[in-house]
């Protein structure tokens, strides 16, 4: 070892020894290292011999190099220790957390939302430790969504759930095989055995289920579902044959009902407690081919008026025959109503609002499917031709018109047509409106709002005491050139009124959060 390196190490050792002595004799937290005095002298003014200065310089360089190597080594060791320390700290913190906190964390990790879960994450969590497995098995929400494909998995999940939080979904047979028939029957059998723990249930049936339909009806002829809140029943071409599927079920807490292709037989006690209902029927038949399999107008009306407490109602029904039942019917409990008329035939013929009056609705959405904008004026006049329809709009605060499948043009602009139609509604008071919305979903054609680019809806809203002006709809398109926004464009009623005199408009853009369905 050369003398320069040896001298450098001696200097470092001396500095460290001095540092240690300072730590032992002083209470201060700031300490310094002591280096040779010649390193701090003014070399330009002293008479040191050149060789001595050269040696001191090389020694100081060596000291610096050794210290840099020590620092690099210490940094590397520190980074390694930091990683190990962080890992051990996290494990230590996790082990000290109560089971209740870990259960909340695992629940969020495993469940993608309140109606489903990520099975891959669940399997990984189960393998972490025995404690994790024990905690995870005790979280009902993780196992509440039963797998509709595999009966063994569904049974295993159901065995972990002891509280009424299960979401049961039974899909009809995907084919005519015996295996599919057995799967469906076993799922209905499982439903009967765990009915007291089911909160949400979705059932679908089609013609492929006809071979085992009688067995299913027998297995579920009578069930007690004391905590069921949401029921969805979707049927394709076998509606009348399975309408009694739920007739003897006990569902004291059922509040939300969604039916498609079937009008189920339910007791008056159950129907009177429904708060939200969606009804779709007769769309699988051609309008001109009414058959006994279709749901008659009287059947639909009788079911609807039995919903004496429903507040949110979506009607997506094509009436196939004339109505010859009781007149003067009303549904006074409905607050938000959506009327969907998918085809030109449905829009031009009898609809539910020609028969039943809705005197208390505050929000009304009319969804129309028409082949072209050229038929718009004719369709709107047909839809609102009855006095019952007009009387239902006396108290609305929010009106939405949604057009789909539209193309073409008209002698009058569609906005002027809509504006004139709405103002001519006999019982409507524009000054009471809070908002008027026009929708044109792009996936169904974008003719009405094609001038807006990517916007799906335009809404005019009332601000403070400024009423929505009568020609608010007809002025939207002509004023659009100043706006190039996205999503939902909302026009302030106050600025709309001012624009008539000042020639100026103002608008704000709001991201669509809850959609426009009722």
CSV table of C-alpha atoms in Angstrom, one decimal, residues 10-11 13 38 62 78 84 89 99 101 121 132 137 168 171 195 198 224 242 285 343 366 406 420 430 436 454 478:
chain,number,residue,atom,x,y,z
A,10,UNK,CA,-5.1,7.8,8.8
A,11,UNK,CA,-6.6,11.2,8.2
A,13,UNK,CA,-9.6,7.5,11.0
A,38,UNK,CA,-2.8,22.9,5.5
A,62,UNK,CA,-7.4,10.0,-2.1
A,78,UNK,CA,-29.3,1.7,2.6
A,84,UNK,CA,-36.6,-4.9,3.3
A,89,UNK,CA,-43.2,-2.6,8.1
A,99,UNK,CA,-59.9,-8.2,11.3
A,101,UNK,CA,-60.4,-3.3,8.9
A,121,UNK,CA,-58.6,-11.5,-7.3
A,132,UNK,CA,-56.8,-13.8,4.9
A,137,UNK,CA,-64.8,-16.4,3.7
A,168,UNK,CA,-79.3,-14.8,-8.0
A,171,UNK,CA,-80.1,-17.9,-17.5
A,195,UNK,CA,-84.5,-18.2,-1.0
A,198,UNK,CA,-81.7,-13.7,-1.8
A,224,UNK,CA,-90.5,-17.5,0.5
A,242,UNK,CA,-94.8,-18.9,-17.4
A,285,UNK,CA,-94.1,-9.8,-32.9
A,343,UNK,CA,-91.4,1.9,-34.1
A,366,UNK,CA,-90.8,10.4,-24.6
A,406,UNK,CA,-83.9,9.3,-37.8
A,420,UNK,CA,-94.5,24.2,-32.2
A,430,UNK,CA,-94.1,26.5,-20.2
A,436,UNK,CA,-86.4,20.8,-21.7
A,454,UNK,CA,-70.5,14.4,-30.8
A,478,UNK,CA,-79.5,28.6,-35.2
